[in-house]
Short mmCIF file of C-alpha atoms in Angstrom, two decimals:
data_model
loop_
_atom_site.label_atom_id
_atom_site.label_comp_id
_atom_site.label_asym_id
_atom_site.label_seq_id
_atom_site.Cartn_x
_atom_site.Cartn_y
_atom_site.Cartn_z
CA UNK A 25 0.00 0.00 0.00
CA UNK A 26 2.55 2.54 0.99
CA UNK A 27 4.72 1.80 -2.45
CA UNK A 28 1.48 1.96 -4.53
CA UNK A 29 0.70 5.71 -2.68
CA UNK A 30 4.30 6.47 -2.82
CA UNK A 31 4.17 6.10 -6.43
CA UNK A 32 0.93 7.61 -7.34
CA UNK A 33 2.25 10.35 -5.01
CA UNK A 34 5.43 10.41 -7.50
CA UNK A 35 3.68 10.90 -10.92
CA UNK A 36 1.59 14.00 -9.70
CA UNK A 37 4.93 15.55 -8.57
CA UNK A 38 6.62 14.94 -11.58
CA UNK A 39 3.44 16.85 -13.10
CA UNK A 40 2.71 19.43 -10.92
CA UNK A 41 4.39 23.21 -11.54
CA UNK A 42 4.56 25.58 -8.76
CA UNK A 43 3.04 28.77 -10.14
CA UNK A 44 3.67 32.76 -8.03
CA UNK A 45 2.00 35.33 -10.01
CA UNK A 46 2.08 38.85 -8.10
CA UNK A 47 1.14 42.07 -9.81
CA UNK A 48 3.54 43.99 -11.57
CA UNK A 49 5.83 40.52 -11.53
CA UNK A 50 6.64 37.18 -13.64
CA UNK A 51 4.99 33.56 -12.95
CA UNK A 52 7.23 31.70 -11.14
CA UNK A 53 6.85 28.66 -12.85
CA UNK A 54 9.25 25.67 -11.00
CA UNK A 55 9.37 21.87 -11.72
CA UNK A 56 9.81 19.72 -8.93
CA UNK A 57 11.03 15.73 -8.49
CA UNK A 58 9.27 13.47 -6.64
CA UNK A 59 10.93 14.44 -3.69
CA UNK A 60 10.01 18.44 -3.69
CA UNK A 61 13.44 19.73 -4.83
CA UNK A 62 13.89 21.65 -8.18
CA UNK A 63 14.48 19.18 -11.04
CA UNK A 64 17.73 19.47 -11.85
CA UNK A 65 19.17 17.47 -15.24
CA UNK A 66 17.56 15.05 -17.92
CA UNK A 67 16.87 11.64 -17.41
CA UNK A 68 15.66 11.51 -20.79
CA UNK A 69 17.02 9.03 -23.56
CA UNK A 70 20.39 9.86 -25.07
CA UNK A 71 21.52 11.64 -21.52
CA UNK A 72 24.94 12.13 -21.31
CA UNK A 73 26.38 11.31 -17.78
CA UNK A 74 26.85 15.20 -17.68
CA UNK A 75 23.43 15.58 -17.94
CA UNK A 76 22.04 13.51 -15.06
CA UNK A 77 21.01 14.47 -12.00
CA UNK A 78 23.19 14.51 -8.24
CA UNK A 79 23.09 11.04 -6.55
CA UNK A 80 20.57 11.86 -3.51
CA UNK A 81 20.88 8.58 -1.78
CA UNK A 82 21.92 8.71 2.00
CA UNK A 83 25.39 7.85 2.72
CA UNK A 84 27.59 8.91 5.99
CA UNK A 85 31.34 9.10 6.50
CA UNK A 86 33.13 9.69 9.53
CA UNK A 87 36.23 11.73 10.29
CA UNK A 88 36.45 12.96 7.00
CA UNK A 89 37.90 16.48 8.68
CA UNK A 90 41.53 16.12 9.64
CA UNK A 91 40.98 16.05 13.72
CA UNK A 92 43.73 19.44 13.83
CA UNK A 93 41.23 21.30 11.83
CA UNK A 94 38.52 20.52 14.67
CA UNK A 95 38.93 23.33 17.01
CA UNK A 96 39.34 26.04 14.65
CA UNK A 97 36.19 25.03 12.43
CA UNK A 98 34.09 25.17 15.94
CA UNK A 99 35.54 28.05 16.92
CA UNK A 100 34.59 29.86 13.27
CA UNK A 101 31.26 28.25 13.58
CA UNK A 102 30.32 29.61 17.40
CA UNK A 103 32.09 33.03 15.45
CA UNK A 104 29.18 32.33 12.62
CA UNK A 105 26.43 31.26 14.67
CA UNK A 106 23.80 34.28 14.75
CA UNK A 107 19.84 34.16 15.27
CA UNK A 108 18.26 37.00 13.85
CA UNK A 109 15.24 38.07 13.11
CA UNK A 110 14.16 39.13 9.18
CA UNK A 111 11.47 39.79 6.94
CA UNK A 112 10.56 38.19 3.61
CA UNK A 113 11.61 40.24 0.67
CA UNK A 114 7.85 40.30 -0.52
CA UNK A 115 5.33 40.24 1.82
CA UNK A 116 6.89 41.28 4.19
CA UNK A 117 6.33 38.63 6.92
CA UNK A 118 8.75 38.28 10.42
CA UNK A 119 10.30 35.56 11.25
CA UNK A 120 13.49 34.32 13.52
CA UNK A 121 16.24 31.74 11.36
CA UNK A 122 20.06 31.41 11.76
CA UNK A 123 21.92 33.67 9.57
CA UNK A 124 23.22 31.76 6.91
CA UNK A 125 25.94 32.67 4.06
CA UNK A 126 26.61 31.58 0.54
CA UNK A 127 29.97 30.38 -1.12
CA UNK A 128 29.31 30.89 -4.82
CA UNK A 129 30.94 27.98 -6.97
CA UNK A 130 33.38 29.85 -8.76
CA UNK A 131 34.20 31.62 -5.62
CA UNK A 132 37.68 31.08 -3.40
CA UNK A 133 37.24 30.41 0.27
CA UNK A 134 37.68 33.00 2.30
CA UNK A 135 37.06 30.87 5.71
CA UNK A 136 38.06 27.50 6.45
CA UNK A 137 34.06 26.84 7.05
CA UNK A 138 33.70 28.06 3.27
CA UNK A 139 36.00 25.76 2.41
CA UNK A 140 34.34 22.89 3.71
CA UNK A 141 31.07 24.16 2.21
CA UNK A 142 32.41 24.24 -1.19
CA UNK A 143 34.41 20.93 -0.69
CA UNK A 144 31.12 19.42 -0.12
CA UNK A 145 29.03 21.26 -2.93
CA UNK A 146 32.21 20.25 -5.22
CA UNK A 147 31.92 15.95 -4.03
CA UNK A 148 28.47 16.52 -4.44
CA UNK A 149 28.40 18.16 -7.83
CA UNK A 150 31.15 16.08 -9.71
CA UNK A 151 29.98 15.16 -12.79
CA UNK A 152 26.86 17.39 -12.97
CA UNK A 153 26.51 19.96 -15.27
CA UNK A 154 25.61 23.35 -13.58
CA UNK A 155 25.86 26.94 -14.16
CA UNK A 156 28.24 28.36 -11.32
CA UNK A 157 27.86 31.59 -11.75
CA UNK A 158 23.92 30.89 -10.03
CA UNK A 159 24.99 27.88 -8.01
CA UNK A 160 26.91 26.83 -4.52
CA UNK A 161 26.51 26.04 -1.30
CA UNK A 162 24.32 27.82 1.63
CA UNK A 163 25.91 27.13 4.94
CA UNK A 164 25.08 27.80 8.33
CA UNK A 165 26.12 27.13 12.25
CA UNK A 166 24.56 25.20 14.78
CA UNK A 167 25.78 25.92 18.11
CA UNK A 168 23.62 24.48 20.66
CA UNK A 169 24.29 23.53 24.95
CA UNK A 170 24.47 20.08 25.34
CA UNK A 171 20.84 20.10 26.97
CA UNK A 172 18.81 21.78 23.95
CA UNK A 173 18.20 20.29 20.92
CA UNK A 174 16.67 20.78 17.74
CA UNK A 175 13.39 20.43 17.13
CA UNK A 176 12.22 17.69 14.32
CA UNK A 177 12.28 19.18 10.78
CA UNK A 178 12.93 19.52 6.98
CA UNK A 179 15.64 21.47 5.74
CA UNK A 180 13.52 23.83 3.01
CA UNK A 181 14.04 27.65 2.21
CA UNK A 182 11.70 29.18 5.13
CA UNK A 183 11.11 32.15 2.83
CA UNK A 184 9.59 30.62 0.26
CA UNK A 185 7.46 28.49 2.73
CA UNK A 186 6.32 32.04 4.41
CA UNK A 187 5.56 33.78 1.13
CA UNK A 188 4.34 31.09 -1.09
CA UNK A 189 3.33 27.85 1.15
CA UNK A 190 5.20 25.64 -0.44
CA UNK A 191 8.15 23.48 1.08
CA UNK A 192 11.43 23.81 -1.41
CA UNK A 193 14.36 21.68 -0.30
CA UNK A 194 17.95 21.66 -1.06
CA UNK A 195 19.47 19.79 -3.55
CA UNK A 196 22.08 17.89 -1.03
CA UNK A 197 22.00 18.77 2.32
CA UNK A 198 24.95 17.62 4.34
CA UNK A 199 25.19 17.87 8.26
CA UNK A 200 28.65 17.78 9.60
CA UNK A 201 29.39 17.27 13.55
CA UNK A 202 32.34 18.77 15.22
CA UNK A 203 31.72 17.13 18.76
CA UNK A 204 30.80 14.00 20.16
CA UNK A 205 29.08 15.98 22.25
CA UNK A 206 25.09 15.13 23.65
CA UNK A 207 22.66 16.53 20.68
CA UNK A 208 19.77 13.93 18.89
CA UNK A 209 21.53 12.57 16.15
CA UNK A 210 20.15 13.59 12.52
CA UNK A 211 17.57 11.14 11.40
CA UNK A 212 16.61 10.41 7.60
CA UNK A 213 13.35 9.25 6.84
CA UNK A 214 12.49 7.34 3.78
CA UNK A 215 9.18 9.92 3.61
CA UNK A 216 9.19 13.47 1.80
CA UNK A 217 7.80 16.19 3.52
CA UNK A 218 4.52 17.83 2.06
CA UNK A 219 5.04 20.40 -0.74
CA UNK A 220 2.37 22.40 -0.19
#
């Protein structure tokens, strides 16, 4: 039952176009994979393996980052960590997020938490063609006391969500651990979140 909905669930995805008409500005017109993230490549006969899209399956390494680069990165990532509180660009609506930052593809690191960020949008985009002058990596900083957590959710662009409804996800989103320290640990469900 749950593969039949799953893939009935699929083919209306596949179909269905996120539309944002405003006055005075352009239909937003977006199409999404069965998984609520912007289609990205063709899977479409005579492909070539440039033209496919990113490998989304689930995978996990450990100590990947060279244990000397440990306390600097979490000391640049308590130096990053920043709630604030912001407005969406159209509407105008509040609401409280981490600040995040943006290492363009094409860009050189100017932090050594950039340069993880673009070492993982890099592993992650190998082989995949993309234009980098629009794409790389948005990063951000968790710093949390070993007796708060984080509350259960989907990584999605919150503006979008506030302005529109609709749940957009990343392409690849990678959480990386600097402690052994307390925290839940991140759990991946085999479930999309709703779209809309």
């Amino acid at each position: 039952l749950y593969e039949a909905f799953r893939a009935r669930r699929q083919r209306r995805r596949r179909r269905r176009r996120i539309q944002s008409a405003r006055k005075g500005s352009a239909a937003l017109e977006v199409s999404l994979d069965e998984n609520g993230r912007i289609r990205v490549g063709s899977t479409t006969g005579g492909a070539s393996p440039r033209d496919v899209a990113p490998d989304y399956s689930t995978r996990v390494w450990r100590s990947v980052l060279p244990a000397a680069a440990i306390p600097r990165l979490a000391e640049d990532c308590a130096s990053a960590y920043l709630k604030v509180k912001t407005t969406t660009r159209n509407r105008g609506i509040e609401y409280e997020t981490n600040a995040t930052y943006w290492i363009g593809a094409s860009r050189a690191p100017r932090t050594a938490l950039e340069a993880v960020a673009l070492d993982i949008f890099r592993h992650h985009s190998r082989g995949v063609r993309f234009d980098a002058s629009s794409s790389g990596a948005e990063w951000w900083t968790q710093v949390v006391d070993e007796e708060l957590d984080i509350p259960f959710h989907w990584d999605r662009d919150y503006e979008l969500q506030k302005e529109e409804g609709v749940c957009l996800h990343p392409h690849v989103a990678s959480v990386t651990y600097l402690t052994g320290l307390g925290g839940a640990p991140t759990l991946v469900l085999p479930v999309a979140s709703p779209v809309l």
